[in-house]
Short mmCIF file of C-alpha atoms in Angstrom, two decimals:
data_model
loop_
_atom_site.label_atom_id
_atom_site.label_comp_id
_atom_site.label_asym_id
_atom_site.label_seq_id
_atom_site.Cartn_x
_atom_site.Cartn_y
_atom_site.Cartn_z
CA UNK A 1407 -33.74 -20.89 -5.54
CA UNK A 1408 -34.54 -17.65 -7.49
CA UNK A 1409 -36.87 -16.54 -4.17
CA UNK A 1410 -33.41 -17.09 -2.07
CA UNK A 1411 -31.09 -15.28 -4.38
CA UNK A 1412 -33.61 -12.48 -4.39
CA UNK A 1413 -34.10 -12.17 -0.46
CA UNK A 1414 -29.88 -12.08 -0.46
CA UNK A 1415 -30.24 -9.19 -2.68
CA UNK A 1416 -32.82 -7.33 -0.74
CA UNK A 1417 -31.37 -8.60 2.79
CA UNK A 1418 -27.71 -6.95 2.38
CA UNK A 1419 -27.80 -3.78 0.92
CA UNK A 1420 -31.29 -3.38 2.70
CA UNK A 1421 -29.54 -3.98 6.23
CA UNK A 1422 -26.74 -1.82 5.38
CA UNK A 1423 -28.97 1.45 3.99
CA UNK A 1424 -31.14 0.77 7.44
CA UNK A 1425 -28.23 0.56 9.79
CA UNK A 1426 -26.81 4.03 8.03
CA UNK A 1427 -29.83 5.82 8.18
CA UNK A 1428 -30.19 5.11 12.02
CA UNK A 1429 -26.84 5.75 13.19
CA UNK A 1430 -27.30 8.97 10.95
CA UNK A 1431 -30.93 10.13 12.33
CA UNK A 1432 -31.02 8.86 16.03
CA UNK A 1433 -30.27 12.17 18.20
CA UNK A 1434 -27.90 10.20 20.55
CA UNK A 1435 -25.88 9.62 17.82
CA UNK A 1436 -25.91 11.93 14.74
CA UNK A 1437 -23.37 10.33 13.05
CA UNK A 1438 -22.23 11.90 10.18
CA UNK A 1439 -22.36 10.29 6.29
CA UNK A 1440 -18.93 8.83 6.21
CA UNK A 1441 -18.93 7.39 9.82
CA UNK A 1442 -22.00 6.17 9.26
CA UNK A 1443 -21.11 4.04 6.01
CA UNK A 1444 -17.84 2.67 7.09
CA UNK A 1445 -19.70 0.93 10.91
CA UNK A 1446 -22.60 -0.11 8.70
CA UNK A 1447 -20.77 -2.00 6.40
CA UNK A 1448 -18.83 -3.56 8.86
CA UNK A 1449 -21.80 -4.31 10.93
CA UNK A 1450 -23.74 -6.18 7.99
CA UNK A 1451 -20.53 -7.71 7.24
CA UNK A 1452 -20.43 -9.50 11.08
CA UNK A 1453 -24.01 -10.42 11.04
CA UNK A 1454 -23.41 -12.05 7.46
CA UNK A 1455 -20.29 -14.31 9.48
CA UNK A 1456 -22.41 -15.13 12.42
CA UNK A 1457 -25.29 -16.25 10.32
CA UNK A 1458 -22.59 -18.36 7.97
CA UNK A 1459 -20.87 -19.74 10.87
CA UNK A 1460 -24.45 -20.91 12.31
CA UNK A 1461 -25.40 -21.92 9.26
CA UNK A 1462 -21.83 -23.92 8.76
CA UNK A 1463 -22.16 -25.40 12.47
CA UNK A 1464 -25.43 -27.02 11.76
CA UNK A 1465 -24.54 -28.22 8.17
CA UNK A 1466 -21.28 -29.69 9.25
CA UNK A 1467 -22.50 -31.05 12.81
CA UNK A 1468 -25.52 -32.82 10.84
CA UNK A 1469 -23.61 -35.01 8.74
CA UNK A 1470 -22.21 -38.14 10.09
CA UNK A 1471 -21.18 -39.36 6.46
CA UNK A 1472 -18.91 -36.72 5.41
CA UNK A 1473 -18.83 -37.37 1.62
CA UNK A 1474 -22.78 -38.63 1.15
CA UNK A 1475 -24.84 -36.84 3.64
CA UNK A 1476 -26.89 -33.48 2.73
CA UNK A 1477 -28.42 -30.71 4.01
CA UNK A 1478 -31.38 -28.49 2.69
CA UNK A 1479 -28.77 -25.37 4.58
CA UNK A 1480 -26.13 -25.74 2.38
CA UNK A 1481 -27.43 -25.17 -1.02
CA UNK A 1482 -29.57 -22.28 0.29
CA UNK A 1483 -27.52 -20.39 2.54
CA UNK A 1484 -24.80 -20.18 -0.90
CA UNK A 1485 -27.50 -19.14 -2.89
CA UNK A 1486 -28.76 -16.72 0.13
CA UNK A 1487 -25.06 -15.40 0.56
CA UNK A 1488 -24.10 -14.57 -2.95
CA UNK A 1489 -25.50 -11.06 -3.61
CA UNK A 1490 -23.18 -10.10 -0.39
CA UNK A 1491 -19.89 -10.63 -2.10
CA UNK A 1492 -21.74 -8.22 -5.00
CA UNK A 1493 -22.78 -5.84 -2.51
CA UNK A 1494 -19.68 -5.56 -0.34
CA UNK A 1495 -17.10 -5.20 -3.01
CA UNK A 1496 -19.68 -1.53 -3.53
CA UNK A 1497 -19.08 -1.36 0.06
CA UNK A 1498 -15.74 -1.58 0.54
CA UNK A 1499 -15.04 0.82 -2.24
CA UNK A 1500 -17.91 3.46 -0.26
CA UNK A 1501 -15.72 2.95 3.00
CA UNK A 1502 -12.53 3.75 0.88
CA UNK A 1503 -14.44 7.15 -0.52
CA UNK A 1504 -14.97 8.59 2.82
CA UNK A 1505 -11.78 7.56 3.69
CA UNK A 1506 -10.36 9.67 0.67
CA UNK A 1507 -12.50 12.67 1.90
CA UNK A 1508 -11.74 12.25 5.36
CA UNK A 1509 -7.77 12.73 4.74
CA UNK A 1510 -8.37 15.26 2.49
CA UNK A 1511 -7.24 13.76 -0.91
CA UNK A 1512 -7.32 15.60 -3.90
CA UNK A 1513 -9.44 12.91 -5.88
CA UNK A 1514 -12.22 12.71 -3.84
CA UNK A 1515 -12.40 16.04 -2.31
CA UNK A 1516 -12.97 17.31 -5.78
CA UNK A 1517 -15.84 17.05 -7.97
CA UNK A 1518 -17.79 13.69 -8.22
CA UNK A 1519 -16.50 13.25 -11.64
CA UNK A 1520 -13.68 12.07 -10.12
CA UNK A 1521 -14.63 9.03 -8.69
CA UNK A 1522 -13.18 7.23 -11.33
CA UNK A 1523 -10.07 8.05 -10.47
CA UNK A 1524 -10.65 7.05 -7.10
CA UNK A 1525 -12.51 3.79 -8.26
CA UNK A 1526 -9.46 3.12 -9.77
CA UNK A 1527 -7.24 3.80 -6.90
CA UNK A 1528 -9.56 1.27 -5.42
CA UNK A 1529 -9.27 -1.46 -7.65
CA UNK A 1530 -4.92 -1.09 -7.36
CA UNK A 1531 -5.30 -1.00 -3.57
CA UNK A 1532 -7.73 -3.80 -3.26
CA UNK A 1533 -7.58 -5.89 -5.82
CA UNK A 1534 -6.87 -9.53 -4.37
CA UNK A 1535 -10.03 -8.70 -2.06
CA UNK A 1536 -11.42 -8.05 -5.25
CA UNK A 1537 -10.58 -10.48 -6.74
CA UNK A 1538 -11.77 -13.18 -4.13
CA UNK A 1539 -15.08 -11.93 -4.04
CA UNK A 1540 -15.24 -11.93 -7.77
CA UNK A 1541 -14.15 -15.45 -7.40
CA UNK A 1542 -16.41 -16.40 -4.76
CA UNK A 1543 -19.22 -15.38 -7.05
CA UNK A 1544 -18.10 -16.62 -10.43
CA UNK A 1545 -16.27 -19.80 -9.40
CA UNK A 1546 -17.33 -21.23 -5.94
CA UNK A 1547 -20.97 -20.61 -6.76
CA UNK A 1548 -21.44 -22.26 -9.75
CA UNK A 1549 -19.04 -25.18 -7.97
CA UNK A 1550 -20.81 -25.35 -4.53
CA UNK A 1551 -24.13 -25.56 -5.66
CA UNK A 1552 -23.62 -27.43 -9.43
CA UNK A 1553 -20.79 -29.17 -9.73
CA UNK A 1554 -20.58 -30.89 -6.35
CA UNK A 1555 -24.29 -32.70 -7.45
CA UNK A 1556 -24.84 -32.54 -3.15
CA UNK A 1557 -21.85 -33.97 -2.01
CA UNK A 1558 -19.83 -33.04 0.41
CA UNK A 1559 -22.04 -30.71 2.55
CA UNK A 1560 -19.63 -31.24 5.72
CA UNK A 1561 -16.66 -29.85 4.06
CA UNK A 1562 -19.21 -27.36 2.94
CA UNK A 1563 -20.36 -26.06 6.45
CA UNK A 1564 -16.61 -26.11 8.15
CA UNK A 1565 -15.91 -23.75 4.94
CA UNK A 1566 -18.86 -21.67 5.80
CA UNK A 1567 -17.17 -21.60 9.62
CA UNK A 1568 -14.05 -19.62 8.74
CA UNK A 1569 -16.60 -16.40 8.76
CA UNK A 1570 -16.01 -16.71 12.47
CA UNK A 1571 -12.83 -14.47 12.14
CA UNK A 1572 -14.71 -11.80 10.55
CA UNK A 1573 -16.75 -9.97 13.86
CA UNK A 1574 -13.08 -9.65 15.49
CA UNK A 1575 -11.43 -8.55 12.39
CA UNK A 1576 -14.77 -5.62 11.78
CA UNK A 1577 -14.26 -4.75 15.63
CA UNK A 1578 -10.36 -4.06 14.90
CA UNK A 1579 -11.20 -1.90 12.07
CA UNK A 1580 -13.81 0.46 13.29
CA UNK A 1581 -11.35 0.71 16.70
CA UNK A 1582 -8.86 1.99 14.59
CA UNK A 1583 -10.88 4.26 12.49
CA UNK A 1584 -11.84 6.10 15.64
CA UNK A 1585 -8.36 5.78 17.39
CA UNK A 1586 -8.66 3.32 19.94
CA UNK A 1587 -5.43 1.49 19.40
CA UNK A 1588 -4.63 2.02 22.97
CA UNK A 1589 -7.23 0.51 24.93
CA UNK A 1590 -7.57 -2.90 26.26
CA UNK A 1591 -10.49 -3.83 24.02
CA UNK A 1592 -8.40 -3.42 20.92
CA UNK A 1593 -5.47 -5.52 22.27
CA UNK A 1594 -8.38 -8.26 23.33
CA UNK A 1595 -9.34 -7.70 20.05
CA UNK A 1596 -6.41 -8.05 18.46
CA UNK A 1597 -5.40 -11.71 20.41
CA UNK A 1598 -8.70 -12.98 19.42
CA UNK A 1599 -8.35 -12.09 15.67
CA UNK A 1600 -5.32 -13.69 15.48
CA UNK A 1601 -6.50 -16.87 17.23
CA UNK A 1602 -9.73 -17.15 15.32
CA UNK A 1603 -8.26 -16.14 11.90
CA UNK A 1604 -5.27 -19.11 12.01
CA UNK A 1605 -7.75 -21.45 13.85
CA UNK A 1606 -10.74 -20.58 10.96
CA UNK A 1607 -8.85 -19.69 7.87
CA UNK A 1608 -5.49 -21.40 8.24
CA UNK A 1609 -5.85 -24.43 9.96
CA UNK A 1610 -9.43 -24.85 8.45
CA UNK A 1611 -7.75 -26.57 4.99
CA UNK A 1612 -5.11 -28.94 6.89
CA UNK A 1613 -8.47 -30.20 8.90
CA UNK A 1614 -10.41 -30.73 5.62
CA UNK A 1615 -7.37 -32.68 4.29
CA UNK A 1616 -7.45 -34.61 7.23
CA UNK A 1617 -11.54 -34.99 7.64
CA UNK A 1618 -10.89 -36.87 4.19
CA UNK A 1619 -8.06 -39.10 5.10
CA UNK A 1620 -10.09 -40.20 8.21
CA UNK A 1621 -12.98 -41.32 6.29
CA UNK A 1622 -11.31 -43.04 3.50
CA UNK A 1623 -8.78 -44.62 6.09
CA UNK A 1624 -5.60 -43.34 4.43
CA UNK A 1625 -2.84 -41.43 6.13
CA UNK A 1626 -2.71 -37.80 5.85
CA UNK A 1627 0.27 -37.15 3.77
CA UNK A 1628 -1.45 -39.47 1.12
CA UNK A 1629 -4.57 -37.46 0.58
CA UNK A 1630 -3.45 -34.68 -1.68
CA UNK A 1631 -2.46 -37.26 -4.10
CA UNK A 1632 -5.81 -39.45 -3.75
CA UNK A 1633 -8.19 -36.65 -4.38
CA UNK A 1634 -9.05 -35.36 -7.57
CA UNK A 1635 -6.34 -32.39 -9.25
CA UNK A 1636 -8.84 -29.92 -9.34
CA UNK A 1637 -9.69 -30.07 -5.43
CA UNK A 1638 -6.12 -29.59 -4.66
CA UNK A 1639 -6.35 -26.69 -7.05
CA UNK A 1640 -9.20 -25.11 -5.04
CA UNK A 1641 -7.78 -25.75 -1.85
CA UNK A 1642 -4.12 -23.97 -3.00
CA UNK A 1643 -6.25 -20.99 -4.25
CA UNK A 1644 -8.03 -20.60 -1.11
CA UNK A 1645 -5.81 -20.85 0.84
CA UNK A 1646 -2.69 -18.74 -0.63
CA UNK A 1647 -4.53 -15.53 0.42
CA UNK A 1648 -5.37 -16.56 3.61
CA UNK A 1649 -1.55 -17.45 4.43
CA UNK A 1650 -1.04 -13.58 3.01
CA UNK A 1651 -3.21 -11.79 5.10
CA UNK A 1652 -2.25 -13.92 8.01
CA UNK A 1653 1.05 -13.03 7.45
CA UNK A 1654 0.47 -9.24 7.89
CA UNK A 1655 -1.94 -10.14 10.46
CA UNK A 1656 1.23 -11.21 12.39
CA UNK A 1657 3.20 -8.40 11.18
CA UNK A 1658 0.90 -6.07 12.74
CA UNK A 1659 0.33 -7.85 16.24
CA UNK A 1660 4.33 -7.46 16.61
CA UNK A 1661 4.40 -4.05 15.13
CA UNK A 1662 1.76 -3.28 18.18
CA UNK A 1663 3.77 -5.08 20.80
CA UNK A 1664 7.03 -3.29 19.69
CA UNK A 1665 4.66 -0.16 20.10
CA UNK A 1666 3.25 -1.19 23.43
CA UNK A 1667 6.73 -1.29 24.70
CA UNK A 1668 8.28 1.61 23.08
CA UNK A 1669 5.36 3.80 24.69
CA UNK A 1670 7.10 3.26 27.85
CA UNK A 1671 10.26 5.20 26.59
CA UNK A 1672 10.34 9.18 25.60
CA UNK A 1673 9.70 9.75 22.03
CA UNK A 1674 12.89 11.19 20.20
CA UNK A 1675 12.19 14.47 18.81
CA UNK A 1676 12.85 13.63 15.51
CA UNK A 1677 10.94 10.61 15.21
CA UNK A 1678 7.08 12.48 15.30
CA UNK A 1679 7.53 13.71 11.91
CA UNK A 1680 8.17 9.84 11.18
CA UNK A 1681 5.44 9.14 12.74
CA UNK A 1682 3.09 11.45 11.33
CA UNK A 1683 4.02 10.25 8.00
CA UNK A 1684 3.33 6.71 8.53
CA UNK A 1685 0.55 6.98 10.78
CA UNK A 1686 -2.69 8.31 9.27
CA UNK A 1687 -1.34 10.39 6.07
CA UNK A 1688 -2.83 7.25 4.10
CA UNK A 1689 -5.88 5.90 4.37
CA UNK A 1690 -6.49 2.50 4.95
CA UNK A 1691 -7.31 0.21 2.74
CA UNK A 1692 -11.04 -1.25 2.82
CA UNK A 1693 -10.10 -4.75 3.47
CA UNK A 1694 -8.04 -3.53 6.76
CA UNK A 1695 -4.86 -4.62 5.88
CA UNK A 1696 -2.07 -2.57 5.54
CA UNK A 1697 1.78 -3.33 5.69
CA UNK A 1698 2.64 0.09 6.33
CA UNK A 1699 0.26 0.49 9.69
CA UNK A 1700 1.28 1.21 12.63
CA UNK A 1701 -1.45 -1.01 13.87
CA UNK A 1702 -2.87 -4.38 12.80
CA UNK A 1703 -5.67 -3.66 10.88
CA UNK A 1704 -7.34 -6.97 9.71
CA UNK A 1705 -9.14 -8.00 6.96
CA UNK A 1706 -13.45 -9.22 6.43
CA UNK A 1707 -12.87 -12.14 4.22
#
């Protein structure tokens, strides 16, 4: 277990120093310290969703008895996974320092003594990301790999499977770092964010309630009062930020459709100073959600 945890530690920040350092040295590229960090992190953070989504497919398509049935996967891809939500909250606060610099902020154009401020700044801007990697680290560990004593490995690997959003959501970030709102790709994107992220992350706890009332025969609106308090606890905890970020998920997909059809109308004079200010004055937050967007910007986790 300890020869896991340790290749999780090595694995993640390792991947994400390597994929810097080439996008910064190759000569076709060049690209400079700040781009650099911000594609890197969301490039380790995609392969980390495809390899929990593989990992989740397998578990969960292995077990025929939902509640009884194990596999070696589970145990070790949570132990394998758990330095990421360490390294990642450092991540997301990096992407949110170059951020800072690349809008020209006071606090982190100045000296590096004032990263705390900006650290902060982070922690107020971010903190139910935060917080739910914090979470992930100090509470679903400890429960996934102790408490459960091996059961329930299915409901285990479908969890794992609501990393599927993440490559679409990393895409939609890193298109509108570099301005690309306006190309087909990003409203592609966009469609299949949305899709994966209420299929994967919303839907994903109805299903597990109803996985459960299958098996034990009982009809759906009956399971949350036949399972245990604490799993309904879980489940509400999980799932209340998911229904939040979905929520501005939406927001933003009809902010962009109210902007895809006001492009095809002259801009009033008096609306581009409007437009500056809520456009790119602020930078976005690290977790790519922002009410105040112009443009959906979605969330990793």
């Amino acid at each position: 277990m300890l020869i896991i945890l340790a290749a999780g530690s090595v694995f993640f920040p390792g991947l994400f120093l390597l994929s810097k350092q080439c996008l910064k040295s190759i000569p076709a590229l060049r690209w400079s310290e700040g781009d650099a960090v911000i594609v890197s992190a969301r490039l380790v953070s995609s392969i980390q969703a495809v390899m929990a989504s593989s990992a989740g497919y397998i578990i969960a398509s292995s077990c025929k008895d939902i509640i009884e049935d194990q596999h070696w996967l589970t145990s070790s891809y949570i132990m394998f996974a758990v330095p990421y939500f360490v390294y990642d909250i450092y991540a997301m606060f990096m992407c949110y320092w170059y951020k800072l610099r690349v809008k020209g902020h006071e606090e982190a154009a100045a000296a590096p003594q004032h990263m705390r401020s900006a650290l902060a700044s982070y922690l107020r801007r971010e903190f139910l990301m935060v917080l739910h990697h914090v979470v992930m680290v100090t509470v679903c560990f400890p429960v996934s790999v102790f408490w459960r004593q091996g059961k329930g490995d299915y409901f285990q690997g479908i969890m794992f499977m609501a990393e599927l959003s993440t490559p679409s959501v990393c895409l939609g970030k890193i298109l509108i770092q570099y301005k690309q709102q306006h190309t087909l790709l990003h409203k592609v994107n966009g469609a299949l964010m949305l899709i994966t992220f209420f299929i994967f992350r919303v839907l994903l706890f109805p299903y597990l309630y109803y996985a459960y009332g299958r098996y034990a025969s009982i009809p759906f609106h009956m399971v949350p009062l036949s399972v245990p308090w604490h799993c309904n606890l879980g489940a509400a905890l999980l799932m209340a930020p998911q229904l939040y970020w979905f929520s501005l998920i939406c927001r933003g997909a009809l902010r962009l459709f109210r902007g895809t059809s006001r492009s095809q109308r002259p801009t009033p004079p008096g609306d581009k100073e409007l437009q500056t200010t809520h456009g790119n004055t602020l930078p976005q937050p690290a977790n790519g959600y922002n009410a105040r967007s112009s443009e959906p910007e979605l969330a990793t986790h």
